[in-house]
Structure formats: C-alpha cells, structure tokens
XYZ file of N, CA and C in Angstrom:
198
model
N 15.052 -16.804 6.821
C 13.799 -16.100 6.295
C 12.709 -16.004 7.301
N 12.127 -14.964 7.746
C 10.890 -14.833 8.656
C 9.669 -15.216 8.233
N 8.765 -15.425 9.159
C 7.245 -15.863 8.620
C 6.430 -15.101 9.641
N 5.248 -15.102 9.216
C 4.180 -14.537 9.943
C 3.839 -15.532 10.755
N 3.630 -15.519 12.315
C 3.390 -16.776 13.234
C 1.915 -16.823 13.001
N 1.074 -15.991 12.409
C -0.375 -15.982 12.383
C -0.542 -17.000 11.150
N -0.182 -16.565 10.040
C -0.878 -17.125 8.712
C 0.424 -18.087 8.157
N 1.509 -18.059 8.946
C 2.641 -18.790 8.357
C 3.263 -18.851 7.277
N 3.039 -17.701 6.516
C 3.462 -17.345 5.216
C 4.801 -16.659 5.458
N 5.679 -16.711 4.380
C 7.081 -16.191 4.419
C 6.729 -14.647 4.092
N 7.477 -13.740 4.708
C 7.435 -12.221 4.411
C 8.021 -11.830 3.027
N 7.493 -11.154 2.156
C 7.945 -10.874 1.093
C 8.255 -9.375 1.024
N 9.030 -9.053 0.190
C 9.590 -7.590 0.000
C 8.318 -6.423 0.079
N 7.217 -6.675 -0.600
C 6.123 -5.710 -0.739
C 5.209 -6.023 0.233
N 5.283 -6.877 1.299
C 4.128 -7.135 2.271
C 4.214 -5.886 3.406
N 3.006 -5.506 3.592
C 2.706 -4.530 4.476
C 2.557 -5.397 6.009
N 3.398 -4.638 6.770
C 3.724 -5.319 8.055
C 3.329 -4.485 9.113
N 3.069 -4.843 10.423
C 2.683 -4.156 11.540
C 3.873 -4.650 12.646
N 4.415 -3.585 13.268
C 5.176 -3.752 14.482
C 4.376 -3.505 15.847
N 4.431 -4.484 16.721
C 3.737 -4.265 18.077
C 4.676 -3.620 19.059
N 4.104 -3.073 19.921
C 5.173 -2.456 21.036
C 6.109 -3.387 21.573
N 5.926 -4.773 21.670
C 6.757 -5.792 21.881
C 7.992 -5.784 21.033
N 7.840 -5.235 19.853
C 8.714 -5.169 18.666
C 8.521 -6.672 17.708
N 7.465 -7.058 17.862
C 7.185 -8.291 16.982
C 6.709 -7.715 15.691
N 6.902 -8.510 14.694
C 6.352 -8.198 13.135
C 5.391 -9.287 12.826
N 4.259 -8.499 12.117
C 3.175 -9.589 11.494
C 2.815 -9.064 10.264
N 2.132 -9.673 9.411
C 1.459 -8.934 8.393
C 0.281 -8.190 9.119
N 0.245 -6.970 8.168
C -0.631 -6.064 8.894
C -2.279 -6.591 8.907
N -2.797 -7.198 7.902
C -3.866 -7.702 7.763
C -4.258 -8.767 8.919
N -3.082 -9.745 9.154
C -3.559 -10.827 10.053
C -3.397 -10.296 11.603
N -2.560 -9.533 11.889
C -2.359 -8.850 13.110
C -3.407 -8.134 13.554
N -4.187 -7.450 12.695
C -5.297 -6.493 12.649
C -6.541 -7.198 13.006
N -6.438 -8.414 12.356
C -7.739 -9.396 12.718
C -7.648 -9.916 14.179
N -6.141 -10.584 14.304
C -5.980 -11.096 15.569
C -6.333 -10.095 16.853
N -6.146 -8.813 16.916
C -5.984 -8.018 17.986
C -7.308 -7.606 17.989
N -8.471 -7.702 17.017
C -9.839 -7.525 17.295
C -10.211 -8.533 18.087
N -9.820 -9.753 18.165
C -10.375 -11.086 19.271
C -9.712 -11.182 20.392
N -8.442 -10.853 20.346
C -7.407 -11.170 21.407
C -6.202 -9.691 21.482
N -6.362 -9.056 22.399
C -5.385 -7.789 22.616
C -3.957 -8.112 23.088
N -3.655 -9.455 22.672
C -2.407 -9.783 23.291
C -1.428 -10.131 21.950
N -0.128 -9.880 22.121
C 0.822 -10.445 21.035
C 0.606 -11.964 21.006
N 0.554 -12.151 19.550
C 0.474 -13.701 19.302
C 1.757 -14.602 19.771
N 2.869 -13.925 19.868
C 4.002 -14.725 20.399
C 4.445 -14.560 21.706
N 4.499 -13.350 22.311
C 4.833 -13.180 23.713
C 3.669 -12.907 24.615
N 2.519 -12.782 24.363
C 1.334 -12.553 24.927
C 1.225 -11.226 25.968
N 2.257 -10.262 25.323
C 2.251 -8.882 25.887
C 0.830 -8.132 25.527
N 0.547 -7.399 26.443
C -0.825 -6.567 25.978
C -0.773 -5.458 24.994
N -1.426 -5.683 24.309
C -1.338 -4.529 23.029
C -2.219 -3.474 23.408
N -3.645 -3.933 23.945
C -4.489 -2.655 23.948
C -5.319 -2.785 22.588
N -6.410 -2.133 22.802
C -7.541 -1.999 21.842
C -7.312 -0.923 20.667
N -6.471 -0.048 21.005
C -6.245 1.078 19.802
C -5.018 0.756 19.043
N -5.467 0.889 17.812
C -4.444 0.138 16.871
C -3.689 1.423 16.302
N -4.206 2.866 16.493
C -3.558 3.836 15.825
C -2.279 4.018 16.181
N -1.714 3.778 17.367
C -0.406 3.968 17.980
C 0.717 3.013 17.391
N 0.155 1.939 16.727
C 0.935 0.978 16.310
C 1.689 1.089 14.638
N 2.847 0.728 14.749
C 3.557 1.260 13.490
C 3.142 0.209 12.532
N 2.956 0.727 10.975
C 2.837 -0.278 10.202
C 3.308 0.593 8.713
N 3.083 -0.448 7.848
C 3.868 0.051 6.521
C 5.157 0.409 6.083
N 5.654 1.528 5.976
C 6.889 1.858 5.613
C 7.675 2.114 7.130
N 6.702 2.536 8.151
C 7.336 2.909 9.257
C 7.936 1.590 10.128
N 7.252 0.457 9.757
C 7.732 -0.848 10.509
C 8.909 -1.449 9.689
N 9.588 -1.622 10.544
C 10.821 -2.290 9.823
C 10.584 -3.645 9.589
N 11.016 -3.884 8.329
C 11.042 -5.241 7.710
C 12.223 -6.091 7.447
N 12.558 -7.337 8.103
C 13.725 -7.809 8.283
C 13.711 -9.123 7.418
N 14.386 -9.346 6.416
C 14.288 -10.658 5.547
C 15.674 -10.913 5.764
N 15.773 -12.349 5.532
C 17.305 -12.781 5.439
C 17.342 -13.969 5.894
C-alpha cells in the first residue's frame, strides 16, 4: 500500500492525486501546499517549477494501490 510522503496517509481509492514530472504521486492538496513553499519534489528534489497548470491531477494522474 502506498502512502503520501507529505502527510503519511495511505492513498484511498477516492483520493485526488497529483503526479509530478518526475512521476512521483502525492495527494493533490498536500503537494500543492508544498510546491507553494518549495518548487522541488519532496522525494527526489527534482525541480518542478512554480506553474502547477501543467501537472497531471485527478483522473489523469495514475493511482496505484496494492
């Protein structure tokens, strides 16, 4: 089972996720708040940039549980 490394909660089937360019997934609300403070991926420190419009979220983001 995967967890959001920002809030440490397990991903549930109805959670809205955001996929960063580095392919890491986070809860949308968690990572949006994170990126307002720090424009780097919380896991790999890849630069994300300040524009969130190009990032995949919702049904477009792949959610993997298991």
